[in-house]
mmCIF file of C-alpha atoms in Angstrom:
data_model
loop_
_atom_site.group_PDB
_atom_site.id
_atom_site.type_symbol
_atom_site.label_atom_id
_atom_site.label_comp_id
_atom_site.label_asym_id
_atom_site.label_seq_id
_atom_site.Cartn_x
_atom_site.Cartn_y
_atom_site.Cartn_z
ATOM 1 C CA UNK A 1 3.725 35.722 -70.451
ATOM 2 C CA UNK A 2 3.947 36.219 -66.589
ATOM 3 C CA UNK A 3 6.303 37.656 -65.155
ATOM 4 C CA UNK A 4 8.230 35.914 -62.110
ATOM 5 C CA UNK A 5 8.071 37.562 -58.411
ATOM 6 C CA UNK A 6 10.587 39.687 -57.468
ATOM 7 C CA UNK A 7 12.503 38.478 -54.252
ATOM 8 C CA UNK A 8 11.364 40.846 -51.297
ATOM 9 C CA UNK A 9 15.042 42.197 -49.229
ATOM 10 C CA UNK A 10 14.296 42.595 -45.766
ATOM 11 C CA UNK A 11 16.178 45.724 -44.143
ATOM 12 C CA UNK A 12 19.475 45.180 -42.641
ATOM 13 C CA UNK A 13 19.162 43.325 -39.264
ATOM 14 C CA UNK A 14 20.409 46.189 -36.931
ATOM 15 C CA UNK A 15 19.173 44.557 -33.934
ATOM 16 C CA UNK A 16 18.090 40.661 -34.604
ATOM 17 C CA UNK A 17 17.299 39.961 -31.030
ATOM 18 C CA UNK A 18 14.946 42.664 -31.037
ATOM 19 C CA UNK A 19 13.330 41.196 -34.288
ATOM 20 C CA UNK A 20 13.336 37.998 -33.291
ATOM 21 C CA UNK A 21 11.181 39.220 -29.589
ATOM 22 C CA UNK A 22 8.615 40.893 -31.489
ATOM 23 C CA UNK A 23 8.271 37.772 -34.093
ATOM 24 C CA UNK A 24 7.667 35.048 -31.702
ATOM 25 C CA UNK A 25 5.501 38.105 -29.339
ATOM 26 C CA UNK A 26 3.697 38.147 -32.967
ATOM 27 C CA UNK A 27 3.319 34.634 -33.780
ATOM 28 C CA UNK A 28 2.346 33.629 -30.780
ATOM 29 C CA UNK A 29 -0.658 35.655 -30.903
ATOM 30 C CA UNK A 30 -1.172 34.877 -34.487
ATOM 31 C CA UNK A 31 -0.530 30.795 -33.211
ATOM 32 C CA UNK A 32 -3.242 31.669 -30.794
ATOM 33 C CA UNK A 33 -5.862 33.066 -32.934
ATOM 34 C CA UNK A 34 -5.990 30.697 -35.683
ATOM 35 C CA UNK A 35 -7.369 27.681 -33.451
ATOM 36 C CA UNK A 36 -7.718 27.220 -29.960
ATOM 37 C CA UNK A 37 -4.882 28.255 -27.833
ATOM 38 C CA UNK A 38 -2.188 25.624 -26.922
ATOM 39 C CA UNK A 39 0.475 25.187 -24.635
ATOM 40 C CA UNK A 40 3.011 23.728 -27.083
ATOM 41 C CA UNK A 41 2.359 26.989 -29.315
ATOM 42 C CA UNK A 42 4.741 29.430 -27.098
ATOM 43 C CA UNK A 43 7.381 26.599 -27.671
ATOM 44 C CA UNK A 44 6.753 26.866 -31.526
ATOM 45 C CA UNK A 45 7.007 30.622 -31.507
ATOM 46 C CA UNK A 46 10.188 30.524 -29.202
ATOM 47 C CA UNK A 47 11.691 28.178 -31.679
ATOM 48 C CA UNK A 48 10.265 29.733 -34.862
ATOM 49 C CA UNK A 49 12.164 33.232 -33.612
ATOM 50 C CA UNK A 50 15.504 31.419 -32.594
ATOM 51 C CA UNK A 51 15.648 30.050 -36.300
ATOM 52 C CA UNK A 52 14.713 33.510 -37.522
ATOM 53 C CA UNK A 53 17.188 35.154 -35.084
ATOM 54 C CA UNK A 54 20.279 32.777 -36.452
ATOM 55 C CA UNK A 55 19.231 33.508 -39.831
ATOM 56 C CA UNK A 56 19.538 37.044 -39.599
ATOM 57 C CA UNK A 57 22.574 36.973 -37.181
ATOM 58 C CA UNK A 58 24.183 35.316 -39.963
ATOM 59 C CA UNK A 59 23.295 37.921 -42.538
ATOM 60 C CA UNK A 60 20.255 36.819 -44.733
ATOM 61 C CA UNK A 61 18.100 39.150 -45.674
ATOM 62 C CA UNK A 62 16.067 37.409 -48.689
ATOM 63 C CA UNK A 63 12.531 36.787 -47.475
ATOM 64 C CA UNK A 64 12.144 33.777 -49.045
ATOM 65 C CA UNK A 65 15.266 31.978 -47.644
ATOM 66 C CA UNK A 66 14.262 32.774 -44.289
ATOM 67 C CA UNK A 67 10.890 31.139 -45.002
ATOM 68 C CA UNK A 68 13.165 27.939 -45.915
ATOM 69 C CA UNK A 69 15.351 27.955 -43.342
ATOM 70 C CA UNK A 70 12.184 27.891 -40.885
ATOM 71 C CA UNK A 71 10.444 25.059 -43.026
ATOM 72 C CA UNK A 72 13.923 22.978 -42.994
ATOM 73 C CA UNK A 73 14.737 23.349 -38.931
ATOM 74 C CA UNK A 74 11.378 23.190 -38.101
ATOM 75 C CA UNK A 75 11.050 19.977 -39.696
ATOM 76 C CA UNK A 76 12.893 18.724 -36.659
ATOM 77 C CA UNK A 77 9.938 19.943 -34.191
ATOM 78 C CA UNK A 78 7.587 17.422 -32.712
ATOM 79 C CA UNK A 79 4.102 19.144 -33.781
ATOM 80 C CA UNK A 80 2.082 16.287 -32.824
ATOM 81 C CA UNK A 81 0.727 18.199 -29.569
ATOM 82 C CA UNK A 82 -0.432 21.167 -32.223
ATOM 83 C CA UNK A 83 -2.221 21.655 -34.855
ATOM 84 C CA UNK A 84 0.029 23.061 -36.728
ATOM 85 C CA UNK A 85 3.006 22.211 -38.831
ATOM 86 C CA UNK A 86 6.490 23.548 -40.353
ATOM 87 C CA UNK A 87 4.853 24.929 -43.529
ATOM 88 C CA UNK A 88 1.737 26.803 -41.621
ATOM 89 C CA UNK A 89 4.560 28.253 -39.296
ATOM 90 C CA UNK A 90 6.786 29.176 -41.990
ATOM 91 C CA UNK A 91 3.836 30.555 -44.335
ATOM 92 C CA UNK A 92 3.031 32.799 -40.986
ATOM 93 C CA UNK A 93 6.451 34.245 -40.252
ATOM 94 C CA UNK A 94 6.400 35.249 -43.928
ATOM 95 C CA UNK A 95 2.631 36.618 -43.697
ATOM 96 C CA UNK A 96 3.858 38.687 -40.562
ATOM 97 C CA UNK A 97 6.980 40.314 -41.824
ATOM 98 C CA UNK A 98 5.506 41.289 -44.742
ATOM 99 C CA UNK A 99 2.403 43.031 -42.832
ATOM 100 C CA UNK A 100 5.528 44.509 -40.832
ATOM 101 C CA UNK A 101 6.862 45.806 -44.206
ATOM 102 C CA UNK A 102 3.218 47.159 -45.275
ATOM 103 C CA UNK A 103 3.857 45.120 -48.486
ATOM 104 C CA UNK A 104 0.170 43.956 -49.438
ATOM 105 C CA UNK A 105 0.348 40.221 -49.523
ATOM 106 C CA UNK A 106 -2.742 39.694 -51.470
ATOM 107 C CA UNK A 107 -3.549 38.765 -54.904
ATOM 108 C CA UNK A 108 0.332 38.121 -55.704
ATOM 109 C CA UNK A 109 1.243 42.118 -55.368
#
């Protein structure tokens, strides 16, 4: 039988602000890596860290709630200028903060 995924905790947000600056610093680049670079992609990472910034502001921690709470605000985004869309954005925030955690987020360990 398999055994379910633990929830990854983030640390306690000491400084959110701070977080949130290196995230969207973080996903931009990541944003502008993946394809070509585009102008609406510093508007997705500036929203993508407000979201994340709120989140933490108001005290959640839980990994995967954060990766909700992106995928269910950024729903409201207009990503038809990108090529991207609220589950790549959401999938990268998560991808980024646990490389920031140097939790290996390969093969489901």
């Amino acid at each position: 039988m398999t055994e379910p995924i633990p929830p990854i905790t983030l640390p306690p947000a000491d400084n959110p602000q701070l977080e949130g600056e290196w995230l969207q610093k973080q996903l931009l680049i990541w944003l502008n890596t993946e394809f070509i670079p585009e102008p609406v992609n510093s508007t997705i990472a500036q929203r993508a860290a407000q979201i994340f910034i709120r989140q933490r502001m108001e005290g959640e921690n839980d990994l995967g709630s954060l990766v909700i709470a992106i995928v269910t605000e950024m729903q409201a985004f207009d990503f038809s200028k990108s090529f991207y869309g609220e589950f790549a954005i959401a999938n990268a925030v998560s991808d980024l903060l646990l490389d920031s955690l140097g939790i290996d987020r390969c093969c489901g360990q």
